[in-house]
mmCIF file of C-alpha atoms in Angstrom:
data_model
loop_
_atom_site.group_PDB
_atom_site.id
_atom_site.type_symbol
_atom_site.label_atom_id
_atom_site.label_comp_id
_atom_site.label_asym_id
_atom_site.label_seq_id
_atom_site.Cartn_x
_atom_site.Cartn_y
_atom_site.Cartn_z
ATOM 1 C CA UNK D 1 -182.540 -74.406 107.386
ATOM 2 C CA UNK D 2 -179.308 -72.780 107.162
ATOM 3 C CA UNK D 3 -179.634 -69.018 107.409
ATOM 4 C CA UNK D 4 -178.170 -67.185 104.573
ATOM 5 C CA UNK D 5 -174.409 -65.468 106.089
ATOM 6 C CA UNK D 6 -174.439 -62.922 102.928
ATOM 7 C CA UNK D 7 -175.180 -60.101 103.122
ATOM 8 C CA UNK D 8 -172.816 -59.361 106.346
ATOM 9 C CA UNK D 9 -174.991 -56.755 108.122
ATOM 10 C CA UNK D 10 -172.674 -57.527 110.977
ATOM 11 C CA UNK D 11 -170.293 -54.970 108.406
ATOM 12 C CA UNK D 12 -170.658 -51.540 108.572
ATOM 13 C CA UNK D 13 -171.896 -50.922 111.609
ATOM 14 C CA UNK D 14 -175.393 -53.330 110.450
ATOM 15 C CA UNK D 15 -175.972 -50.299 107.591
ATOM 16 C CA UNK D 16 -174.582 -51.915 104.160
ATOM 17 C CA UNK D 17 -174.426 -49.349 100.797
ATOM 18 C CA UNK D 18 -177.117 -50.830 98.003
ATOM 19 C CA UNK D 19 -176.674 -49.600 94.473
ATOM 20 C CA UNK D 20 -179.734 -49.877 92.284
ATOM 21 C CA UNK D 21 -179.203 -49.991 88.618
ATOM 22 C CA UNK D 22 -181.563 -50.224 85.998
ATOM 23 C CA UNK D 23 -182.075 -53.765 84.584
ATOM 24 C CA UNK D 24 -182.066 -53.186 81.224
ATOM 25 C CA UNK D 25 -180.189 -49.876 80.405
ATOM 26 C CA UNK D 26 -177.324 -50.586 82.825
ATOM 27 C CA UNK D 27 -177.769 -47.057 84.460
ATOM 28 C CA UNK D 28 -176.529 -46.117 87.779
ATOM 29 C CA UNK D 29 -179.641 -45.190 89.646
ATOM 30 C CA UNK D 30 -178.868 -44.271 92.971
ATOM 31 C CA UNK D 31 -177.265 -45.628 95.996
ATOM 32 C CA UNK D 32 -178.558 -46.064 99.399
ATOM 33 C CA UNK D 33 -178.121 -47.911 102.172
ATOM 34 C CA UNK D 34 -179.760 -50.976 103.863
ATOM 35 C CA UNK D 35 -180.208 -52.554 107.227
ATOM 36 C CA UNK D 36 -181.718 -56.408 107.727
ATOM 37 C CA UNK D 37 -185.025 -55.591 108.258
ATOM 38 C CA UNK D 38 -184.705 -53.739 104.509
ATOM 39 C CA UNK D 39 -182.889 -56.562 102.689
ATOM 40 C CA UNK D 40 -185.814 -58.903 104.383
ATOM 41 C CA UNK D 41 -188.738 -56.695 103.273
ATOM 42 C CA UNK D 42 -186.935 -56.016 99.801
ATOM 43 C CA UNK D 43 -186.521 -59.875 99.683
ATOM 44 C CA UNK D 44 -190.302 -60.430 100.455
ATOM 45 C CA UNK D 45 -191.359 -58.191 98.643
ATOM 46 C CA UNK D 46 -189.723 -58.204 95.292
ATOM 47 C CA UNK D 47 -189.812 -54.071 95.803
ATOM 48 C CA UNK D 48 -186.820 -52.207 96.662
ATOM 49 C CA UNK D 49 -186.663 -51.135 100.499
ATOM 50 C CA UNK D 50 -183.778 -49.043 102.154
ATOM 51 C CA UNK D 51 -183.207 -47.946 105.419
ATOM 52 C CA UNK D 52 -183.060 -43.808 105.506
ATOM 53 C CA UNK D 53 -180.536 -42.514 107.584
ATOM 54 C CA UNK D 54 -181.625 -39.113 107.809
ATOM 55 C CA UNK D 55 -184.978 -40.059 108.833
ATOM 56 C CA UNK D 56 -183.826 -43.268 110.952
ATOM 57 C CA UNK D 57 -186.778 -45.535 109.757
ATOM 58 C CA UNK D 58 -187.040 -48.049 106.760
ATOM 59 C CA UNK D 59 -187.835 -46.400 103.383
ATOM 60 C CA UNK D 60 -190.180 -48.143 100.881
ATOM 61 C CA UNK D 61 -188.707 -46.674 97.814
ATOM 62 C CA UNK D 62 -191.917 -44.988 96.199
ATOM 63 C CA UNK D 63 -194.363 -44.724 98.984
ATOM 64 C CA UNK D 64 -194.663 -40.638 98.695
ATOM 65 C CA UNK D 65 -193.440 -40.349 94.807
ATOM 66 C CA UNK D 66 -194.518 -43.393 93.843
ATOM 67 C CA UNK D 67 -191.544 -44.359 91.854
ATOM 68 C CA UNK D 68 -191.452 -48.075 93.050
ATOM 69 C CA UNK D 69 -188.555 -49.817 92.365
ATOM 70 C CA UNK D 70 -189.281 -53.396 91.132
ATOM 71 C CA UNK D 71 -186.406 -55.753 92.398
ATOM 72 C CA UNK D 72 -185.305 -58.262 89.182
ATOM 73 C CA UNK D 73 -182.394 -59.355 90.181
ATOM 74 C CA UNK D 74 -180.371 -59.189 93.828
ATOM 75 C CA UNK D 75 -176.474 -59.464 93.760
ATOM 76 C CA UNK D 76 -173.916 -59.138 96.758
ATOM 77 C CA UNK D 77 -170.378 -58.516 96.716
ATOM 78 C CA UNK D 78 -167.027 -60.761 97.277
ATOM 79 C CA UNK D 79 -166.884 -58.670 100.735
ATOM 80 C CA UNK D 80 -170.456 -59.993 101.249
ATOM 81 C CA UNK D 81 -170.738 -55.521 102.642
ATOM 82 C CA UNK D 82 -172.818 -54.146 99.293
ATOM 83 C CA UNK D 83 -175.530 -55.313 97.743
ATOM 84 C CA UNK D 84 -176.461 -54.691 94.054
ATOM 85 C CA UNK D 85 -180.194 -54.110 92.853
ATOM 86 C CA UNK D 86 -181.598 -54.520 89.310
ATOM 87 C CA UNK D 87 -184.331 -52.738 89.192
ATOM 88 C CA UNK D 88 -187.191 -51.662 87.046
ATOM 89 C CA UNK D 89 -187.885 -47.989 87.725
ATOM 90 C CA UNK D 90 -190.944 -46.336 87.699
ATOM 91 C CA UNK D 91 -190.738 -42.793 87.320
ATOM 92 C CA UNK D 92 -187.341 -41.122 88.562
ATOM 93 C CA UNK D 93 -185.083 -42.292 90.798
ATOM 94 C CA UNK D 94 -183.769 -39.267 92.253
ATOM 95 C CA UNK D 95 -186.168 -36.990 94.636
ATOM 96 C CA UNK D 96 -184.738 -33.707 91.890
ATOM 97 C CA UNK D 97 -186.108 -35.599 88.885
ATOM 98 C CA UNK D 98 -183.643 -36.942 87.525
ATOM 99 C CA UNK D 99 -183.861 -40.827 86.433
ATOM 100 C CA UNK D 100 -180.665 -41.195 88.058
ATOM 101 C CA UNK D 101 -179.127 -39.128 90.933
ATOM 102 C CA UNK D 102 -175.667 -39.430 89.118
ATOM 103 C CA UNK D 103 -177.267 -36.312 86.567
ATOM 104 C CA UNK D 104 -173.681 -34.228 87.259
ATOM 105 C CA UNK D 105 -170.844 -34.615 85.571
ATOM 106 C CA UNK D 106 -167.381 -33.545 87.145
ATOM 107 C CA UNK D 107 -164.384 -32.649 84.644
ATOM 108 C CA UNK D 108 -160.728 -32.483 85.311
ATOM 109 C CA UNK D 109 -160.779 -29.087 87.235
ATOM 110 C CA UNK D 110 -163.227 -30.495 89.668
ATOM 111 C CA UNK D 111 -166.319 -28.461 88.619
ATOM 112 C CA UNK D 112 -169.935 -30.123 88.105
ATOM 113 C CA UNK D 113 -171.994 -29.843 85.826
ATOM 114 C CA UNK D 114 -175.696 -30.997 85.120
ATOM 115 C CA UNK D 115 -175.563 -33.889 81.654
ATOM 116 C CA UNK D 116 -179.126 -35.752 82.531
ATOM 117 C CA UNK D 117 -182.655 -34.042 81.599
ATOM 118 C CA UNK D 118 -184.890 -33.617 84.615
ATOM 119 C CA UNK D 119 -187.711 -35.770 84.021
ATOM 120 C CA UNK D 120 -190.172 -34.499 86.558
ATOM 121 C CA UNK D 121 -189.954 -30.919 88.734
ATOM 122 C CA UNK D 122 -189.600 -31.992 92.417
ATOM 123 C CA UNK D 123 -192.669 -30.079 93.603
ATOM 124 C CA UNK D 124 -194.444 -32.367 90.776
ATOM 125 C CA UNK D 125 -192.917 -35.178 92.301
ATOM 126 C CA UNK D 126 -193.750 -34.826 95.996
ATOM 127 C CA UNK D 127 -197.429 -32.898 95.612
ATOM 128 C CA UNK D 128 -200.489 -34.702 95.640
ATOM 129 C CA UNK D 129 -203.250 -32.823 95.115
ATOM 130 C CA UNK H 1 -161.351 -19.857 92.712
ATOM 131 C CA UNK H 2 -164.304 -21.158 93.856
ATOM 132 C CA UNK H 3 -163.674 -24.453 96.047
ATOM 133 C CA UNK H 4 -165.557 -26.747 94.290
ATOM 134 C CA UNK H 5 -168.296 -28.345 96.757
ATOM 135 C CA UNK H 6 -168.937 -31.666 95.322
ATOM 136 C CA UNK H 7 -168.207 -34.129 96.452
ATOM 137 C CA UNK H 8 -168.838 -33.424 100.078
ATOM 138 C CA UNK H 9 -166.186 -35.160 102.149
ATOM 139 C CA UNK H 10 -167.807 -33.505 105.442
ATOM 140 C CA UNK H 11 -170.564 -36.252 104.961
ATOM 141 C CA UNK H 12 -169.553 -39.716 106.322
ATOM 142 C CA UNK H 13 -167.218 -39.272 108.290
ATOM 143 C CA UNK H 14 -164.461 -38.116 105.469
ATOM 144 C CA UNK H 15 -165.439 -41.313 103.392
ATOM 145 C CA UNK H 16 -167.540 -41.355 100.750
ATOM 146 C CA UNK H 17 -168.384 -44.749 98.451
ATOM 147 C CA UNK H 18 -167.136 -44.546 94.885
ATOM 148 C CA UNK H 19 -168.973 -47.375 92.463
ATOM 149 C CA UNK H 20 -166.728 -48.187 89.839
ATOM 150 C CA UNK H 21 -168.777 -49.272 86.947
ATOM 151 C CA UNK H 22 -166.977 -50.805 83.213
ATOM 152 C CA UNK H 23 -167.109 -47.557 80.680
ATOM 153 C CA UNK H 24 -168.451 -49.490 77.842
ATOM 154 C CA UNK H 25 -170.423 -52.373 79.285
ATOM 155 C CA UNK H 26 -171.951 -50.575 82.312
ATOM 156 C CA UNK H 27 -171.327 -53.920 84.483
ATOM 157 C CA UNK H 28 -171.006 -52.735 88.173
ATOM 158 C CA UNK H 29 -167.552 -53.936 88.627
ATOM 159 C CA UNK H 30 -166.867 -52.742 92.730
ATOM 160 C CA UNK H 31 -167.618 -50.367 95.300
ATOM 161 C CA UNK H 32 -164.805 -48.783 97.404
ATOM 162 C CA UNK H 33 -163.861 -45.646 99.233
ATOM 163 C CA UNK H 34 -162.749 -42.559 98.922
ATOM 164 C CA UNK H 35 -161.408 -39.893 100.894
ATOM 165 C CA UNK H 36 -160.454 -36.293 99.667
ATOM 166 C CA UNK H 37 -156.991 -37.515 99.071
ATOM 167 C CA UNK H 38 -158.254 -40.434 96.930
ATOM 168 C CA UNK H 39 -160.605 -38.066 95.421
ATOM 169 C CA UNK H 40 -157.666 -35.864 94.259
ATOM 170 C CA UNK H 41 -155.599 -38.069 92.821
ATOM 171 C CA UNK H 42 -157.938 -39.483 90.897
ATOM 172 C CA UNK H 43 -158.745 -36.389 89.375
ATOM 173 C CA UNK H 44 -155.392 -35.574 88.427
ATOM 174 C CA UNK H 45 -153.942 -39.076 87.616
ATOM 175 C CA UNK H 46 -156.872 -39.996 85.561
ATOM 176 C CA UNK H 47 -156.639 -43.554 87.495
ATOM 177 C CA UNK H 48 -159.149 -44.628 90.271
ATOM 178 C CA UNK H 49 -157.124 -44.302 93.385
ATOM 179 C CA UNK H 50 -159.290 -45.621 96.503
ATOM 180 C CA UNK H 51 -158.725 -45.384 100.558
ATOM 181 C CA UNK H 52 -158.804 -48.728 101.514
ATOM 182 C CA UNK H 53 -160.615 -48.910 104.844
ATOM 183 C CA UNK H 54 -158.772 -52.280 106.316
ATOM 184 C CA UNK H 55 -155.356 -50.767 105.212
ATOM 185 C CA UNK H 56 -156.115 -47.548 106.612
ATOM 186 C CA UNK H 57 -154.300 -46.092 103.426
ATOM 187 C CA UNK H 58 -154.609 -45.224 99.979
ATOM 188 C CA UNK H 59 -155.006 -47.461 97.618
ATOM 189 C CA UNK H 60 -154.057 -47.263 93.663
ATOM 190 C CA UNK H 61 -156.049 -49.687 92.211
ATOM 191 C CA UNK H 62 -154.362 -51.849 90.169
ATOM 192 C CA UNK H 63 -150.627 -51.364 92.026
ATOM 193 C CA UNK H 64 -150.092 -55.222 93.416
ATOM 194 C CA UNK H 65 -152.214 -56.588 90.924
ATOM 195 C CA UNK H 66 -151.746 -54.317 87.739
ATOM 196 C CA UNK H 67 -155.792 -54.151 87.506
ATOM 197 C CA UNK H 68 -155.461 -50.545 87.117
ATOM 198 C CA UNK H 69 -158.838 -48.404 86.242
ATOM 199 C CA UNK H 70 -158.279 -46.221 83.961
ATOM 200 C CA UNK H 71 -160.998 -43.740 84.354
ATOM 201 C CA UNK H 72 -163.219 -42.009 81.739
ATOM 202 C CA UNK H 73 -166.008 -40.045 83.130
ATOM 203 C CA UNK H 74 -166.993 -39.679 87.201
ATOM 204 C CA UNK H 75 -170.459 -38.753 88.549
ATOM 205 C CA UNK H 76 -171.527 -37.534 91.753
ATOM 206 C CA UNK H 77 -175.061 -38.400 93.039
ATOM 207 C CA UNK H 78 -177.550 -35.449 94.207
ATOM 208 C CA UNK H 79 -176.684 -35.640 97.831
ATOM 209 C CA UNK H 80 -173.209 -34.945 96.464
ATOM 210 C CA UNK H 81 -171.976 -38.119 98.881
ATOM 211 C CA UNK H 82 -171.252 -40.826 96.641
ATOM 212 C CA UNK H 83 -168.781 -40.991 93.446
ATOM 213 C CA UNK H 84 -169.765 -42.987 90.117
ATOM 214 C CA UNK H 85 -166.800 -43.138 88.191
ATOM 215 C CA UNK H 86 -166.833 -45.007 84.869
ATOM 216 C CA UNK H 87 -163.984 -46.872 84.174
ATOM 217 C CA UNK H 88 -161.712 -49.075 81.366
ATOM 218 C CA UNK H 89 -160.587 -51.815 83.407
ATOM 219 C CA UNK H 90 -157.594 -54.355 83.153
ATOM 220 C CA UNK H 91 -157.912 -57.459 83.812
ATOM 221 C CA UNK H 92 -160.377 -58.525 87.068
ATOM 222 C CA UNK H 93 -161.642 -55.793 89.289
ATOM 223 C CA UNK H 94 -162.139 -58.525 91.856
ATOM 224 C CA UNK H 95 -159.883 -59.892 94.057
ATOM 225 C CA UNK H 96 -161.356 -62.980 93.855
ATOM 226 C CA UNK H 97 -160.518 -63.121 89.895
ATOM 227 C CA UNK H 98 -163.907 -62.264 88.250
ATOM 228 C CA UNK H 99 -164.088 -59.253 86.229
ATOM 229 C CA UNK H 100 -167.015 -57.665 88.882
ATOM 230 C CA UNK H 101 -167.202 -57.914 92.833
ATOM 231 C CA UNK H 102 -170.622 -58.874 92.091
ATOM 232 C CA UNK H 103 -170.347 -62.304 91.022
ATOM 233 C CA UNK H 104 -173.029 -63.815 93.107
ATOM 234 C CA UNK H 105 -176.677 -63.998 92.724
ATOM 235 C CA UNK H 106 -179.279 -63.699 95.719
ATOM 236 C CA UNK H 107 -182.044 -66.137 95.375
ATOM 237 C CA UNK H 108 -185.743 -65.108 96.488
ATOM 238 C CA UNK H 109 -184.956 -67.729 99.607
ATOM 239 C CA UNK H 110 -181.583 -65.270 100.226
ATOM 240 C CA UNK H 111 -179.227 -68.128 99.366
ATOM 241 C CA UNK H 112 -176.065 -67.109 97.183
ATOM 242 C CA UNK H 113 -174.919 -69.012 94.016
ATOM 243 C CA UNK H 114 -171.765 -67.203 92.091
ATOM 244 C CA UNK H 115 -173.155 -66.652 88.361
ATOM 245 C CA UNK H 116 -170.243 -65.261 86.477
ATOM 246 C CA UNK H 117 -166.488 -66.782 85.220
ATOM 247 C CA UNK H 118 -163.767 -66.350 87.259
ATOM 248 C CA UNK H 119 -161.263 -65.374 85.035
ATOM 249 C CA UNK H 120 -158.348 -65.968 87.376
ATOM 250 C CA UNK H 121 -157.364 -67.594 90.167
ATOM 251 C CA UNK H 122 -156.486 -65.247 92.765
ATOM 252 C CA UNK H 123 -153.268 -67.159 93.304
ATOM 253 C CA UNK H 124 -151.923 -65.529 89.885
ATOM 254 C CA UNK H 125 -153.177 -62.079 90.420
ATOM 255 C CA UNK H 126 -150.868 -61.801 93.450
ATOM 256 C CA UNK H 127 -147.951 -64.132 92.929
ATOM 257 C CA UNK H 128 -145.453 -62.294 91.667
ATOM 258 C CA UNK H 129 -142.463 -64.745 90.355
#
């Protein structure tokens, strides 16, 4: 068996950026970033699975909040150096409750602001009782 | 005035990825870079202006191939270290001639089959008679 060249993890210093977007709305969810072991486990799996720089370990989307990401469909770039998830969400993406972590707006002048309702508080998010 | 904080260039290393996603269609259509030069002429030309990271320059979308982005709205994601903006584009976003970088699909067995039109050869988009 051939093994697959794409997705270059041999790019980017083995980390490659993954953008997960809903399936059916089209929404930007979030991006992070993914080493092999994560793009074999999200593979395997069917569930989405990033690699956390801060925390240096893989990152099973979901296993504190619980908002699993269900992989439907897996696309890769002409570069073969980012990967592009379709995803069911459960819950909210982003760890501040928002479905999406792209909840801020910036205008002309460079300011932010927040245009997404927060679905969840955080401490509701990350406290289980 | 207040320095506005977002996006936070002193995260990766002055480069920060920028999904460029079609205004009306939501398609994913590429992921680039930015630095804060990038980031500031994009804001005041109103036209996605990327640092190309192989070029080791700035890179106007659009200026060898006339594929500008014209863009409409930008995002920034919680961690205030990666740029959504939402875009009109002309003509293909990919070099490669189809209208999104994304133009391959990842099977469950991680082989790649291209699932979109090209719309044109890449041999037009850069001849320039």
């Amino acid at each position: 068996m051939e093994a697959p060249s794409i997705p270059d993890f041999s790019r980017g210093d083995g980390l490659l950026p993954a953008i997960a977007q809903h399936h059916e709305t089209g929404q930007v969810l979030m991006l992070a970033w993914m080493n092999q072991a994560a793009w074999e486990e999200t593979l395997a799996t069917g569930k989405a699975v990033y690699f956390s720089r801060s925390r240096g370990k893989l990152w099973r989307k979901g296993e504190e909040s619980g908002h699993v990401q269900t992989v439907r469909e897996i696309r890769v770039d002409c570069d073969a150096d980012t990967i592009l998830l379709k995803v069911d969400q459960v819950g909210a993406a982003c760890h501040e409750g928002f479905e999406s972590c792209f909840f801020r707006k910036i205008a002309s002048n460079g300011s932010a602001q927040i245009c997404e309702t927060r679905l969840k508080e955080p401490s509701e998010i990350y406290s289980h009782p």
